[in-house]
XYZ file of C-alpha atoms in Angstrom:
625
model
C -1.327 -20.767 1.774
C -2.688 -17.994 3.630
C -1.295 -16.993 7.103
C -3.491 -17.772 9.893
C -4.818 -14.725 12.542
C -2.344 -15.854 15.285
C 0.332 -15.765 13.355
C -0.368 -12.267 11.784
C -1.011 -10.658 15.558
C 2.385 -12.385 16.402
C 4.151 -10.851 14.107
C 2.403 -7.343 14.939
C 3.558 -7.790 18.330
C 6.770 -8.728 17.745
C 7.086 -5.305 15.534
C 5.567 -3.488 18.562
C 7.673 -4.809 21.091
C 10.992 -4.201 19.073
C 9.835 -0.462 18.319
C 9.509 0.052 22.226
C 12.963 -1.530 22.793
C 14.495 0.573 20.842
C 12.576 3.628 22.203
C 13.279 2.495 25.813
C 16.919 2.047 24.981
C 17.101 5.823 23.558
C 14.816 7.137 26.109
C 17.070 5.617 28.853
C 20.248 7.167 27.211
C 18.646 10.746 27.011
C 17.512 10.532 30.598
C 20.932 9.771 32.124
C 22.443 12.460 29.961
C 19.728 14.935 31.556
C 20.519 13.617 35.114
C 24.051 14.021 35.027
C 24.113 17.268 33.068
C 21.824 18.767 35.814
C 24.150 17.572 38.331
C 26.914 18.989 36.266
C 25.436 22.204 36.021
C 24.539 22.714 39.284
C 28.229 21.857 40.411
C 29.457 24.485 37.549
C 27.451 27.201 38.676
C 28.767 26.295 42.451
C 32.368 26.472 41.547
C 31.684 29.814 38.956
C 30.729 31.080 42.348
C 33.322 30.506 44.198
C 35.951 31.091 41.454
C 34.032 34.738 41.554
C 34.107 35.229 45.118
C 37.920 34.149 45.436
C 38.325 37.028 42.534
C 36.281 39.529 44.612
C 38.346 38.457 47.576
C 41.785 39.205 46.042
C 40.736 42.660 45.040
C 38.262 43.791 47.743
C 41.097 42.746 50.616
C 43.226 46.081 49.061
C 40.457 48.187 48.262
C 40.857 50.351 51.517
C 44.200 51.139 51.190
C 43.908 53.955 48.978
C 41.129 55.674 50.797
C 42.991 55.004 54.132
C 46.348 56.674 53.141
C 44.610 59.793 51.065
C 43.419 60.841 54.808
C 46.798 61.171 56.072
C 47.713 64.788 57.006
C 51.354 64.225 55.592
C 49.612 63.194 52.231
C 47.971 66.461 52.088
C 50.882 68.460 53.154
C 53.001 66.940 50.091
C 50.445 67.748 47.862
C 50.282 71.224 48.720
C 54.292 71.266 48.286
C 55.414 69.013 45.984
C 59.066 69.836 46.234
C 59.623 69.749 49.825
C 62.120 66.313 49.904
C 61.728 65.999 53.449
C 58.359 65.825 53.208
C 58.300 63.663 50.786
C 60.838 61.275 52.536
C 58.185 61.068 55.350
C 55.254 60.237 52.957
C 57.289 57.637 51.208
C 58.137 56.116 54.763
C 54.586 56.083 55.363
C 53.188 54.627 52.174
C 55.877 51.711 52.387
C 54.849 50.977 55.988
C 51.462 50.994 55.284
C 51.958 48.836 52.174
C 54.044 46.366 53.819
C 51.380 45.736 56.878
C 48.731 45.681 54.422
C 50.568 43.151 52.028
C 49.961 44.945 48.983
C 52.035 45.114 45.831
C 52.707 49.080 45.496
C 51.209 52.291 46.955
C 51.819 55.139 45.152
C 50.732 59.387 45.602
C 50.547 61.214 42.271
C 50.049 64.914 41.660
C 47.063 67.193 39.903
C 49.100 66.177 36.582
C 49.636 62.773 37.082
C 53.107 62.883 37.953
C 53.731 60.252 40.969
C 55.555 62.055 43.889
C 55.455 59.409 46.399
C 55.664 55.613 46.389
C 55.942 52.688 48.647
C 58.345 51.239 46.569
C 60.532 54.800 46.036
C 64.001 53.052 47.135
C 64.043 50.161 44.307
C 64.658 50.055 40.648
C 61.099 49.616 39.680
C 60.305 53.049 41.734
C 57.104 54.963 40.437
C 58.359 58.166 41.797
C 58.684 60.482 38.877
C 56.538 58.312 36.707
C 53.134 60.163 34.757
C 50.325 57.883 35.188
C 47.884 60.461 33.774
C 46.401 58.163 30.716
C 45.317 56.070 33.171
C 41.374 55.838 33.320
C 41.436 55.113 37.376
C 43.954 58.887 37.788
C 41.247 60.770 35.580
C 38.290 58.783 37.600
C 39.791 59.836 40.885
C 40.522 63.126 39.966
C 36.578 63.758 39.262
C 36.415 62.587 43.074
C 34.979 58.760 42.570
C 37.023 55.799 43.008
C 39.132 54.541 40.024
C 39.450 50.936 39.152
C 41.239 49.442 36.354
C 43.111 46.433 35.156
C 46.296 46.923 32.972
C 49.530 45.646 32.669
C 52.044 47.585 34.151
C 54.150 49.995 31.728
C 57.074 49.986 34.160
C 57.515 46.186 34.898
C 55.458 44.659 32.442
C 53.142 42.770 35.188
C 49.536 42.518 34.925
C 47.584 44.202 38.101
C 44.215 45.563 39.170
C 44.601 49.287 40.080
C 42.299 51.072 42.827
C 42.280 54.377 43.384
C 40.785 57.053 45.893
C 40.933 61.158 45.603
C 42.798 63.018 48.392
C 40.243 65.755 49.520
C 41.782 69.036 51.147
C 38.576 71.524 51.749
C 36.453 69.902 49.674
C 38.490 70.022 46.456
C 40.464 66.922 44.684
C 44.126 67.910 45.813
C 45.642 64.572 44.224
C 45.166 60.846 43.875
C 46.312 57.720 46.056
C 46.373 54.433 44.030
C 47.547 50.821 44.597
C 47.921 47.859 42.597
C 46.460 44.642 43.147
C 48.785 41.454 41.587
C 46.343 38.521 40.668
C 49.515 36.373 39.576
C 48.998 34.262 42.827
C 45.090 33.552 41.972
C 45.902 32.426 38.503
C 48.235 29.824 39.927
C 45.910 28.634 42.407
C 43.453 28.431 39.491
C 46.096 26.691 37.546
C 46.052 23.893 39.891
C 42.342 23.304 39.231
C 40.598 20.603 36.799
C 38.547 23.356 35.415
C 39.307 26.086 32.574
C 38.753 29.428 34.189
C 38.886 32.610 31.856
C 37.958 36.366 33.059
C 37.020 38.923 30.050
C 36.565 42.835 30.435
C 34.249 44.327 28.793
C 35.629 44.648 25.458
C 35.339 40.605 25.338
C 39.689 40.412 25.916
C 40.218 37.567 28.228
C 43.084 39.012 30.897
C 43.095 36.462 33.615
C 42.853 32.694 32.925
C 43.713 29.272 34.871
C 45.980 28.480 31.670
C 48.407 31.457 30.024
C 48.012 30.403 26.678
C 44.396 31.987 26.570
C 45.131 35.252 27.746
C 44.892 38.480 25.701
C 42.645 36.677 23.204
C 39.504 38.114 21.987
C 35.902 36.425 22.546
C 34.919 38.459 19.671
C 36.218 41.003 17.180
C 37.536 44.329 18.491
C 35.982 47.307 17.155
C 38.362 50.066 16.022
C 36.960 52.467 18.996
C 37.692 50.009 21.676
C 41.270 49.297 20.333
C 42.049 52.872 20.164
C 40.752 53.338 23.583
C 42.987 50.100 25.055
C 45.920 51.924 22.539
C 45.514 55.390 24.484
C 45.405 54.208 28.086
C 48.106 51.740 27.251
C 46.116 48.704 29.253
C 47.420 45.893 27.834
C 50.324 46.599 25.566
C 49.264 44.141 22.782
C 48.741 45.469 19.120
C 46.290 42.422 18.235
C 44.165 40.025 19.969
C 44.100 36.719 18.149
C 40.296 35.323 18.186
C 39.548 32.394 21.201
C 37.170 29.930 18.750
C 34.460 29.351 21.511
C 33.301 26.022 19.154
C 29.669 24.776 18.463
C 27.070 24.273 21.187
C 23.961 22.593 21.911
C 21.823 22.365 25.511
C 22.534 19.085 27.410
C 21.008 19.023 30.917
C 21.007 22.957 31.609
C 24.428 23.723 30.325
C 26.038 24.900 26.957
C 27.943 21.514 25.934
C 30.707 22.815 22.946
C 32.326 21.183 20.167
C 35.503 22.068 18.257
C 36.848 24.740 20.409
C 40.248 25.837 21.344
C 39.316 25.072 25.100
C 39.250 21.404 23.932
C 39.787 20.848 20.409
C 39.537 16.880 20.341
C 36.698 16.589 23.006
C 33.612 18.507 24.127
C 33.714 20.839 27.169
C 30.499 22.479 29.345
C 30.448 26.056 29.449
C 29.124 27.882 32.394
C 29.170 31.847 32.803
C 28.751 34.622 35.548
C 28.561 38.135 35.076
C 30.763 40.527 37.518
C 28.773 43.621 37.121
C 31.054 45.511 39.936
C 33.987 45.271 37.693
C 31.873 44.987 34.309
C 33.805 41.567 33.394
C 32.800 37.711 32.869
C 33.833 34.967 34.488
C 33.442 31.868 31.950
C 34.058 28.205 33.555
C 34.563 25.445 30.692
C 34.840 21.626 31.896
C 35.036 18.295 30.647
C 31.672 17.154 29.505
C 32.406 13.319 29.307
C 30.578 12.203 32.284
C 27.911 13.704 30.038
C 28.435 11.098 27.450
C 29.391 8.359 29.598
C 26.395 8.110 31.412
C 24.465 8.091 28.074
C 26.346 5.619 27.046
C 26.189 3.216 29.883
C 22.631 4.010 30.358
C 22.016 2.854 26.514
C 23.980 -0.335 27.072
C 22.524 -1.431 30.482
C 19.217 -0.769 28.947
C 19.894 -3.531 26.174
C 21.522 -5.672 28.337
C 18.066 -5.569 30.617
C 15.913 -5.928 27.309
C 18.108 -8.857 26.373
C 17.691 -10.289 29.531
C 14.470 -9.809 29.867
C 13.579 -10.973 26.431
C 15.242 -14.554 27.071
C 13.212 -14.782 30.115
C 9.805 -14.300 28.271
C 10.826 -16.927 25.783
C 11.407 -19.557 29.080
C 8.319 -18.545 30.589
C 6.720 -18.900 27.253
C 8.000 -22.477 26.526
C 7.369 -23.304 30.769
C 3.730 -22.123 30.206
C 3.287 -24.412 26.664
C 5.028 -27.177 29.113
C 2.606 -26.354 31.725
C -0.856 -26.501 29.946
C 0.386 -30.060 28.379
C 0.740 -31.045 31.921
C -2.729 -29.437 33.043
C -4.641 -31.335 30.258
C -2.971 -34.747 31.505
C -4.077 -34.469 35.030
C -7.380 -33.028 33.727
C -9.234 -35.672 35.530
C -7.273 -36.255 38.145
C -8.092 -32.522 38.968
C -11.812 -32.594 38.688
C -11.747 -35.736 41.315
C -10.122 -33.165 43.801
C -11.849 -30.052 42.754
C -14.699 -30.269 45.211
C -12.420 -30.981 48.544
C -9.882 -27.963 47.316
C -13.272 -25.731 47.175
C -13.807 -26.222 50.487
C -10.613 -26.108 51.778
C -10.175 -22.745 50.036
C -13.682 -21.397 51.070
C -12.717 -22.617 54.894
C -9.256 -20.875 54.694
C -9.645 -17.680 52.448
C -10.879 -15.637 55.681
C -7.660 -16.687 57.118
C -5.307 -16.072 54.210
C -7.217 -12.579 53.590
C -6.636 -11.428 57.491
C -2.828 -12.802 57.352
C -2.155 -10.538 54.011
C -4.003 -7.508 55.252
C -1.853 -8.065 58.696
C 1.482 -8.577 56.660
C 1.097 -5.574 54.734
C 0.155 -3.082 57.923
C 3.126 -4.707 59.406
C 5.298 -3.550 56.568
C 3.784 -0.224 55.978
C 4.410 0.287 59.552
C 8.334 -0.589 59.256
C 8.454 1.184 56.280
C 7.033 4.485 57.719
C 9.153 3.835 60.982
C 12.403 3.371 58.571
C 11.710 6.825 56.802
C 10.589 8.903 60.203
C 14.333 7.546 61.388
C 16.020 8.617 57.959
C 14.136 11.863 58.116
C 15.212 12.667 61.948
C 18.675 11.864 60.980
C 18.712 14.538 57.844
C 17.416 16.888 60.307
C 19.767 16.449 63.108
C 22.712 16.792 60.640
C 21.248 19.867 58.712
C 20.756 21.542 61.623
C 24.420 20.599 62.809
C 25.742 22.010 59.540
C 23.849 25.234 59.346
C 25.040 26.088 63.167
C 28.528 25.527 62.170
C 28.280 27.840 58.824
C 26.796 30.310 60.785
C 29.206 30.428 63.623
C 32.180 30.272 60.995
C 31.181 33.444 59.526
C 29.414 34.701 62.653
C 33.165 35.145 64.398
C 34.538 36.806 61.141
C 31.447 39.319 61.429
C 31.506 39.796 64.734
C 35.480 40.389 65.328
C 35.587 42.799 62.790
C 34.201 45.767 64.513
C 36.818 45.286 67.618
C 39.539 44.996 65.179
C 38.458 48.376 63.440
C 38.347 50.312 66.516
C 42.086 48.596 67.143
C 43.469 50.167 64.124
C 41.700 53.526 64.698
C 43.287 54.114 68.059
C 46.502 52.533 66.823
C 46.421 55.072 64.355
C 45.514 58.055 67.083
C 47.961 56.981 69.382
C 50.659 57.591 67.073
C 49.465 61.160 66.110
C 48.995 62.081 69.951
C 52.895 60.755 70.422
C 53.857 62.768 67.447
C 52.324 65.781 69.079
C 53.745 64.682 72.277
C 50.218 64.411 74.352
C 51.514 61.100 76.284
C 48.733 61.097 78.910
C 46.062 60.958 76.013
C 48.395 58.517 74.510
C 48.450 56.272 77.436
C 44.651 56.477 77.865
C 44.205 55.176 74.213
C 46.593 52.704 75.107
C 44.537 51.444 78.318
C 41.473 51.542 75.612
C 43.083 49.083 73.249
C 43.954 46.806 76.309
C 40.169 47.077 76.845
C 39.243 46.332 73.409
C 41.846 43.371 73.394
C 39.970 42.006 76.354
C 36.713 42.422 74.590
C 37.812 40.546 71.404
C 38.338 37.477 74.068
C 35.015 38.386 75.912
C 33.365 38.253 72.300
C 34.729 34.613 71.149
C 33.548 33.298 74.775
C 30.066 34.793 74.484
C 30.332 33.375 70.895
C 30.919 29.868 72.438
C 28.450 30.444 74.867
C 25.712 31.354 72.277
C 26.555 28.243 70.388
C 26.369 25.798 73.409
C 23.163 28.440 74.407
C 23.896 27.203 78.374
C 25.647 30.254 79.564
C 24.796 33.320 78.832
C 24.751 35.435 82.436
C 21.335 37.768 82.419
C 21.376 40.980 84.511
C 20.787 44.460 85.164
C 22.301 46.345 82.388
C 22.144 50.130 81.781
C 21.577 50.703 78.153
C 22.644 54.225 77.899
C 25.788 53.312 78.806
C 26.221 50.211 76.265
C 24.732 52.697 73.448
C 27.665 54.721 74.271
C 30.449 52.332 74.025
C 28.901 51.055 71.049
C 28.613 54.253 69.028
C 32.822 54.899 69.932
C 33.163 51.553 68.474
C 31.222 52.823 65.477
C 33.069 56.248 65.538
C 35.095 55.631 62.223
C 32.078 54.745 60.405
C 30.049 57.730 61.809
C 32.542 60.350 60.660
C 32.758 58.687 57.167
C 29.198 58.091 56.708
C 28.459 62.064 57.307
C 25.182 61.356 58.599
C 23.528 62.601 61.836
C 23.284 60.357 64.942
C 20.874 61.365 67.941
C 20.858 59.799 70.875
C 17.433 60.472 72.638
C 17.102 57.584 75.332
C 14.258 58.440 78.134
C 16.315 58.448 81.291
C 13.601 56.222 82.972
C 13.634 53.837 80.189
C 17.294 52.780 80.132
C 17.478 49.914 82.849
C 17.132 46.629 80.992
C 18.026 42.809 81.876
C 20.855 41.709 79.217
C 24.133 41.268 78.890
C 26.691 44.088 78.133
C 28.727 42.815 75.719
C 25.754 40.956 73.817
C 23.429 44.047 73.716
C 26.513 45.747 72.323
C 26.578 43.592 69.814
C 22.974 43.998 68.847
C 23.501 47.505 68.655
C 25.972 47.679 66.766
C 24.485 45.836 64.234
C 21.267 47.707 64.236
C 23.286 51.198 64.353
C 25.729 49.957 61.541
C 22.659 48.711 59.382
C 21.063 52.075 59.641
C 24.388 53.703 58.783
C 24.284 51.911 55.734
C 20.847 52.758 54.657
C 21.416 56.230 54.767
C 25.012 56.804 53.549
C 25.064 58.957 50.585
C 21.712 60.600 51.095
C 21.017 64.136 51.804
C 19.995 65.257 55.593
C 21.069 61.601 56.528
C 19.481 60.702 60.118
C 19.892 58.070 62.596
C 17.844 57.921 65.755
C 18.209 56.247 69.178
C 14.925 56.338 71.257
C 13.387 54.203 74.077
C 10.267 54.329 76.369
C 8.771 51.785 79.156
C 5.675 49.743 78.278
C 4.534 48.347 81.498
C 7.805 45.705 82.561
C 9.511 46.085 79.084
C 11.750 48.651 77.507
C 11.638 49.432 73.731
C 14.872 50.822 72.283
C 14.444 51.633 68.946
C 16.776 52.503 65.925
C 15.196 54.371 63.138
C 16.777 55.931 60.077
C 15.303 58.213 57.092
C 16.810 55.805 54.437
C 14.837 54.092 51.572
C 13.299 51.691 53.563
C 12.534 47.944 52.943
C 10.702 46.209 50.153
C 7.822 43.812 50.701
C 10.075 40.830 49.578
C 12.995 42.211 51.781
C 11.055 42.701 54.839
C 9.821 39.276 54.751
C 13.449 38.264 54.456
C 15.400 40.437 56.452
C 16.317 38.059 59.407
C 16.898 35.270 56.747
C 20.764 33.959 57.464
C 22.898 35.419 54.147
C 19.950 37.679 53.045
C 21.546 40.975 52.468
C 20.338 43.549 50.227
C 23.951 45.332 50.408
C 25.763 44.966 47.093
C 28.097 42.090 46.608
C 31.227 42.320 49.228
C 30.040 44.737 51.376
C 28.090 42.386 53.816
C 27.340 38.727 54.699
C 23.834 38.783 55.882
C 24.500 37.191 59.275
C 24.398 40.589 61.269
C 20.305 40.871 61.839
C 20.181 36.975 62.090
C 22.736 36.805 64.923
C 21.379 39.818 66.760
C 17.711 38.055 66.614
C 19.349 34.852 67.911
C 21.157 37.183 70.742
C 17.859 39.068 71.709
C 15.959 35.606 72.052
C 18.672 34.351 74.369
C 17.539 37.039 76.999
C 13.862 36.797 76.414
C 14.031 39.547 74.081
C 12.161 40.468 70.631
C 13.783 42.178 67.691
C 11.339 43.319 64.613
C 11.584 45.852 61.439
C 8.866 47.897 60.269
C 8.957 50.513 57.669
C 8.204 54.286 59.207
C 5.191 56.074 58.044
C 7.558 59.076 56.936
C 10.014 56.830 55.507
C 13.200 54.985 56.362
C 13.391 51.900 58.504
C 13.211 51.426 62.436
C 13.846 48.159 64.701
C 12.465 47.705 67.858
C 14.006 45.730 70.727
C 11.866 44.723 73.266
C 13.371 43.749 76.513
C 12.867 42.920 80.136
C 13.344 46.087 82.197
C 15.384 45.631 85.748
C 14.753 46.452 88.983
C 16.842 48.970 90.994
C 20.014 48.035 91.409
C 23.549 48.244 90.140
C 23.838 47.690 86.523
C 26.481 45.659 84.734
C 28.092 47.889 81.973
C 31.224 48.009 80.013
C 34.090 50.500 79.978
C 32.538 53.645 79.020
C 35.909 55.396 79.283
C 35.531 58.140 75.780
C 37.954 57.569 72.893
C 40.259 60.134 71.931
C 41.165 61.400 68.617
C 43.501 63.928 66.858
C 42.277 65.991 64.342
């Protein structure tokens, strides 16, 4: 008996539906895994960035110590006469005080031969005094006139740490080295409490920092003979061998590398993300549990299977329902024929009304949906604006307070030296200046709150020349350290502006500070501040002979958190805050590339009428050389 055509078509349709169901189940799992993988990829990259920033912050908070100590005159005198016991005692006390104030581990001074002649731990059993560190790379780098950086296990204490060194320059020559040790054990303790596994490996592939101690001093790849000899010569880690850390086999899922059979998680799968730390020539590896990806795929496949089963049951029910409906329709055919003419007339008369009602209902629903989407978009914009403002203010306060605090530190050091030289009147003047800067700190926070509210900025006549002099005084330590020549050539007829002194000082400190960063290390470095009048406006220009701005940087120079400086040297908030301050006082701020090279920032302000201007305290700073 041959099967009829309907039976064959039904069988083919059943096979096609079964294949489609299998494909749908598989695809649902893949889509769910991809979606969760993308989310985990984003989260992992964000956390890796946070771990990297915490590591960099823990190190760089002490980066200034060696360079600061290297400037002390007593340090230079001891290098000139290492056998002077009285001078060594003074330097020991100075290093101990400076290291305690900074919260560092140890700060010490090395003679040109590598012998430690003074240290902050001079009076402890673990003192570095009398220890030769000439084999350490950070010593040789500093003796070459560079900043030395090196991570190693302490040969005296057995405690690992990051060493930073700076040369002591006397008459243009390296006379010795000041070094500090940064203990990263507290950072590892914090990482240990996190759910992720975090590893940091050096250029040889040796893991020296880890959230789990069992992974420390293991190698990501085989160590060649040259690297092993170098680590042995510098006594970097004090290990003879470094067992390999098995990374396992991996495959890409949702933008991440998913590893199986690794030492990190021998019984399960983990996700790995990496971040290079080029400033240290290190690599940070982040491992997190991959269970959410597997669970999402399994749940999606089970859910799709249940949905298809329910859909199949509904289909069977509907098929039986249609069969019964057809039988019922056949039985009612005669009665339907009698009513058909009347129903046709009713349908004809009500068709227009039904169509109009349908269109009206659709239009009402569309308007409701559009209104709902509009409200949601408005709420999102309001919330985004609030969060952006809070983020800028939180980082901005830190950025703006840093400059007066730096000035306070310089004044405090100068006052101590003045007292040592018996110059009490000059010391009293500096103390008065310190009090004025403390008042200025309060004014800065008050002005920042006013900036956040955008309602209480007081605008009045200001002498830009006086404010510029105050701003350059605040930047005095940076001016000396940069070696740049700063020329102030303001037109006497173009200095009276409508502004507020502290806000104008904030803008000038940011602009001159950026110019100093741009010319740092360049021969013939020059920063020039000029002004001229254009009708009822005063144009104050800060220009430099640095490398200038690329097209991409020029377009984004006023974007929050955008910076062309190396990592750790800028938040990218100075120029956005300066632009916001300028707008608050009806001024404009624009950047341009100079034809002769370098960058110029033009601050255009309203000219003031001839009346007494508002000024900051213009009393000069006193320094001891």
